[in-house]
Coordinates of C-alpha atoms and ligand atoms in Angstrom, one line a residue:
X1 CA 38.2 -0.4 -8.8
X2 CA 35.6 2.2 -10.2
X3 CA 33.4 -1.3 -11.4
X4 CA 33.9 -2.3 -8.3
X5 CA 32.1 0.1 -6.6
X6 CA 29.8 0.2 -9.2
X7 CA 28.5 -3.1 -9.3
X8 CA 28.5 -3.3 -5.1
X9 CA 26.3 0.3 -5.7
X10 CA 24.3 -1.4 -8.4
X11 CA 23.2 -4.5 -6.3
X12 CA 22.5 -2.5 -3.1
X13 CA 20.4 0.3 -4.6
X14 CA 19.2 -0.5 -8.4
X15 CA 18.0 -3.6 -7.3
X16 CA 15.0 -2.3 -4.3
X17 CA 11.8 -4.3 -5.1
X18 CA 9.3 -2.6 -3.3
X19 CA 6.8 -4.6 -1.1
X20 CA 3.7 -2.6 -1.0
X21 CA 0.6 -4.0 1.3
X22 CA -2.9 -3.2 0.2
X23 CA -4.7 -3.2 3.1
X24 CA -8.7 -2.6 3.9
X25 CA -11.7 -3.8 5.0
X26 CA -13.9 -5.7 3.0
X27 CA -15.4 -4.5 -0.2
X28 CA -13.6 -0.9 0.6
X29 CA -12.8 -1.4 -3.3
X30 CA -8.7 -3.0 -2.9
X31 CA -8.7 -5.3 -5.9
X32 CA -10.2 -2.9 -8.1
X33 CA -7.6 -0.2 -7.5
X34 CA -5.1 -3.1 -8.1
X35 CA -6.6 -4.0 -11.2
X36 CA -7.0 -0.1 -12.2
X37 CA -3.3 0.0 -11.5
X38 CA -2.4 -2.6 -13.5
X39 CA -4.0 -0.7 -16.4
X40 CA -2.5 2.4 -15.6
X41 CA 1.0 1.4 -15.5
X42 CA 1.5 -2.1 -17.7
X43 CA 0.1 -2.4 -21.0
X44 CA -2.3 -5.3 -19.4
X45 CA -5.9 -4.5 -19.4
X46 CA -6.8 -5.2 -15.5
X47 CA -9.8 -7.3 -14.6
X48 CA -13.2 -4.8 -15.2
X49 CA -15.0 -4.5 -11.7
X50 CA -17.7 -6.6 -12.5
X51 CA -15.3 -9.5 -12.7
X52 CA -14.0 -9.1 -9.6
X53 CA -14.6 -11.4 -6.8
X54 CA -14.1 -11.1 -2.8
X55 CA -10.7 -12.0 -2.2
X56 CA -9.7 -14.8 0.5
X57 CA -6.4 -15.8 -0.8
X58 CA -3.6 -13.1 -1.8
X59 CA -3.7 -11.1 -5.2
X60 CA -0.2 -9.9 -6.3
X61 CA 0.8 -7.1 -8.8
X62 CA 4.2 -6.6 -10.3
X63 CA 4.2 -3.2 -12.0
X64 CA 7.1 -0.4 -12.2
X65 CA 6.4 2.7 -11.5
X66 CA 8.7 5.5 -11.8
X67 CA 11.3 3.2 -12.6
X68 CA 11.1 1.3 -8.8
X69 CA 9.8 -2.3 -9.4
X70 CA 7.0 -2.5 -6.8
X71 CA 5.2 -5.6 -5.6
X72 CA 1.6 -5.2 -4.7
X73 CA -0.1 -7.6 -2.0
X74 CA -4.3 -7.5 -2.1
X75 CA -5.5 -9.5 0.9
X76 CA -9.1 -10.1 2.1
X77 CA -10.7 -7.7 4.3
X78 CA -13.4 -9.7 5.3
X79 CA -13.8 -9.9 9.2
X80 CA -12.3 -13.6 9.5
X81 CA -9.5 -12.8 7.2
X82 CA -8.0 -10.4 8.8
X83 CA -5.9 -12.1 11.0
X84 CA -3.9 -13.0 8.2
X85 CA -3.0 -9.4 7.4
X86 CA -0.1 -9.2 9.8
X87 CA 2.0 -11.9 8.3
X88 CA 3.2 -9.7 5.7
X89 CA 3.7 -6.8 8.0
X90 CA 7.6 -7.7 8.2
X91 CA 8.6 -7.7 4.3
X92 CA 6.0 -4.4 3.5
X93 CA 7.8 -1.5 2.8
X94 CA 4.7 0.5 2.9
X95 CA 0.8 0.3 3.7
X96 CA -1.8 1.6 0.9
X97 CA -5.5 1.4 3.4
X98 CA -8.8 1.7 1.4
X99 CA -11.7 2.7 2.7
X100 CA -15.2 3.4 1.2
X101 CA -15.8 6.9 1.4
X102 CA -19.3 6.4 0.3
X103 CA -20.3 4.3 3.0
X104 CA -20.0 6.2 6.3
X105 CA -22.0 3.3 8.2
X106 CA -18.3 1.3 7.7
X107 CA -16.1 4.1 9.0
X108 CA -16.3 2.9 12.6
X109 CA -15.1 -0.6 11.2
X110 CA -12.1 0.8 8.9
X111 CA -11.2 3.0 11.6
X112 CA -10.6 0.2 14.4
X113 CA -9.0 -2.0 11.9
X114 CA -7.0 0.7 11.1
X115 CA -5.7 1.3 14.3
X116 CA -5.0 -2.6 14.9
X117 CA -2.4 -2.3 11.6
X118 CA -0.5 0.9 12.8
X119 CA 0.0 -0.5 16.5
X120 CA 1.9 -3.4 15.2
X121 CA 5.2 -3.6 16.0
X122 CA 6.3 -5.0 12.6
X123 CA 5.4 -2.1 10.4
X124 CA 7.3 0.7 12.4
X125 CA 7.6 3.5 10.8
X126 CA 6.3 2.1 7.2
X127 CA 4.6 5.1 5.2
X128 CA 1.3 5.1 4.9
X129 CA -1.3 6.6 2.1
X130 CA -4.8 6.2 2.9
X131 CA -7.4 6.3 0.4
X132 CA -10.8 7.6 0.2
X133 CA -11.7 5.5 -2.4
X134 CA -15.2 5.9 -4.8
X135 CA -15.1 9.3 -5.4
X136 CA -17.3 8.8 -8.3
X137 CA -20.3 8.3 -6.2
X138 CA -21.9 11.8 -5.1
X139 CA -21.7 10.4 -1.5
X140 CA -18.1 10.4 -1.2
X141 CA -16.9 12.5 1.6
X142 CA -13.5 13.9 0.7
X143 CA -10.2 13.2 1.7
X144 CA -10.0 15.7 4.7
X145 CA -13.1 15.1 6.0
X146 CA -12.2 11.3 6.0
X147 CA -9.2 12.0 7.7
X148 CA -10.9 14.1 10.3
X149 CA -13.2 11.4 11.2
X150 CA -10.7 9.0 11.9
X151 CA -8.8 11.4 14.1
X152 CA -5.5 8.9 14.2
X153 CA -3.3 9.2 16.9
X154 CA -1.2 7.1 16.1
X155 CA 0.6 8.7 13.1
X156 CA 3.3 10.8 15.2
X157 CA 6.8 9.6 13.7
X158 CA 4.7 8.0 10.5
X159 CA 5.1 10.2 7.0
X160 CA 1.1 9.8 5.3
X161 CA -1.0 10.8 3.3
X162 CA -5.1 10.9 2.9
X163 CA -5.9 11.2 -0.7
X164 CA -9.4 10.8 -2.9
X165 CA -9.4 8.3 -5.4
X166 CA -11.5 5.9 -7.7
X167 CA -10.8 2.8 -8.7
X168 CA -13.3 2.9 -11.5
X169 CA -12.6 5.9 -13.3
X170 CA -8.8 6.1 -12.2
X171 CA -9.3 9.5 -10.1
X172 CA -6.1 10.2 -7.8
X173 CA -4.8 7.2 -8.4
X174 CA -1.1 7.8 -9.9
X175 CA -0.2 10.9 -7.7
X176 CA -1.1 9.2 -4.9
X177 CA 1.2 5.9 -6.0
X178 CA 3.7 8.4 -7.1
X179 CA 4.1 9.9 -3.9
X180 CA 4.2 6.5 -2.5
X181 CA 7.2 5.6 -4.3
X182 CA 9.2 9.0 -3.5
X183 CA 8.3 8.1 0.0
X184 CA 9.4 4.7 0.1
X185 CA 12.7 5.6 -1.9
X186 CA 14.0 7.9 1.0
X187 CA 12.5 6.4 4.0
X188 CA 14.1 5.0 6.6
X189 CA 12.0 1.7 6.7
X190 CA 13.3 0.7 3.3
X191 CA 16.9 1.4 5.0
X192 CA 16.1 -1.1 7.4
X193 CA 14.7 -3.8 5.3
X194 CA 17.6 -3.3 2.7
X195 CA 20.2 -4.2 5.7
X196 CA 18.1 -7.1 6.9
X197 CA 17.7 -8.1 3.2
X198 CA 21.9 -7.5 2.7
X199 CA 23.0 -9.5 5.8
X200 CA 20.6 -12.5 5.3
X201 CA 22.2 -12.5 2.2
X202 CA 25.9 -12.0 3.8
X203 CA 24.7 -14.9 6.0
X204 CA 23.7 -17.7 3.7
X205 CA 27.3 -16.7 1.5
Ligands
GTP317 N1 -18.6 3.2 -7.4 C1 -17.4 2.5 -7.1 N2 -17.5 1.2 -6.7 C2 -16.3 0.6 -6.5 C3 -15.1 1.2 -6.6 N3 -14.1 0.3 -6.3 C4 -14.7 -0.8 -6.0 N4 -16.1 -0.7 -6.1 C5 -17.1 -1.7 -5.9 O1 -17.0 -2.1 -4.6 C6 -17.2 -3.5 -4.4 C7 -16.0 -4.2 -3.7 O2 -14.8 -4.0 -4.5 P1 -13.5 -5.0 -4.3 O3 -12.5 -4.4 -5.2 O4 -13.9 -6.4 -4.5 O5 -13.3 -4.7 -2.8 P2 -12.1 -5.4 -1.8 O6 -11.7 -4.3 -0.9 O7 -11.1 -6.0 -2.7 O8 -13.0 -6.5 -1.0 P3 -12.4 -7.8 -0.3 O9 -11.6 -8.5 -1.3 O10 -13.6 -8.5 0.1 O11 -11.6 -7.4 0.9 C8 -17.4 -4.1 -5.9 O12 -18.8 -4.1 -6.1 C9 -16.8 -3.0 -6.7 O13 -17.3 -2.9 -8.0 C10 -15.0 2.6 -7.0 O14 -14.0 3.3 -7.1 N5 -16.3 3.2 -7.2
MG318 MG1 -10.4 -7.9 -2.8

């Protein structure tokens, strides 16, 4: 009995593969911090910046972090690619949004785009971290003062976080991913997708 119940607990909760959308306009610095990941938490050396090319297609990363096996999605950000962005709004357990904290010419931009992903039905209550990415440039406003510009009022019900990072010298990076992961172990979302996931499965039996 006891293996029973272990095994049903086993496949229900050991088995969570978190979908995590990177998410961003473009050149806000997305597949950089990916790649930086990747070298922060797999023995793979990531792609070094100046091999990295503007994305159109999808870039995916499969690390584990604190033990939770998290899948990363990197999509464009250019204007006309956008559009795509909300196809994987359904399967992402959480939303990681980059913006270029050196470039306040873009805020405007990253703000309404912003704004566009959290009104979407189909990430309800997903957490989100946003990050103030390029810290290593002396431009770089800080986190606070990034999130004070962009004034969200959308974020009621929504657990976030703003945090500074740098996707060249690694700055910020795992706490914020860290908290990420707490987040997206208790939250509700993942609740939700876990039951959808667990009857479509219950379904095709
Ligand atoms: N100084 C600095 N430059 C960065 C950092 N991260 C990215 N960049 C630079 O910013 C530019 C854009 O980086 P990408 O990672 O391609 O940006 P992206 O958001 O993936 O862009 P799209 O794929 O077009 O949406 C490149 O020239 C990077 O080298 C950073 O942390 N600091
Ligand atoms: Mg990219």
């Amino acid at each position: 009995m006891f293996s029973l119940f272990y095994g049903l607990w086993k496949y229900l909760f050991s088995k969570t593969e978190f979908h995590v959308l990177i998410l961003g306009i473009d050149k806000a610095g997305k597949t950089t911090l990916l790649e930086k990941l990747k070298s922060l938490y797999s023995n793979l050396e990531g792609l070094s910046p100046d091999r990295i090319v503007p994305t159109v297609g999808l870039n995916i990363g499969r690390l584990e972090v604190l033990n939770a096996k998290l899948v990363f999605w990197d999509l464009g950000g250019q204007p006309g690619l956008r559009s795509i962005w909300e196809k994987y709004y359904e399967e992402a357990h959480a939303v990681i949004y980059v913006i270029d904290a050196a470039c306040p010419s873009k805020f405007e931009d990253s703000k309404s785009a912003l704004e566009k992903v959290l009104r979407h039905e189909d990430l309800q209550g997903a957490p989100l971290l946003v990050l103030a990415n390029k810290q290593d440039l002396p431009e770089a406003v800080s986190a606070e003062e990034l999130s004070r510009y962009l004034d969200l009022k959308k974020l009621d019900e929504r657990v976030y976080m703003f945090e500074a990072v740098s996707g060249y010298d690694g700055m910020g990076i795992k706490n914020s991913v860290e908290w990420l992961v707490d987040i997206m172990e208790r939250s509700k979302r993942t609740e939700i997708l876990r039951a959808r996931a667990g009857g479509a499965g219950l379904r095709s039996a």
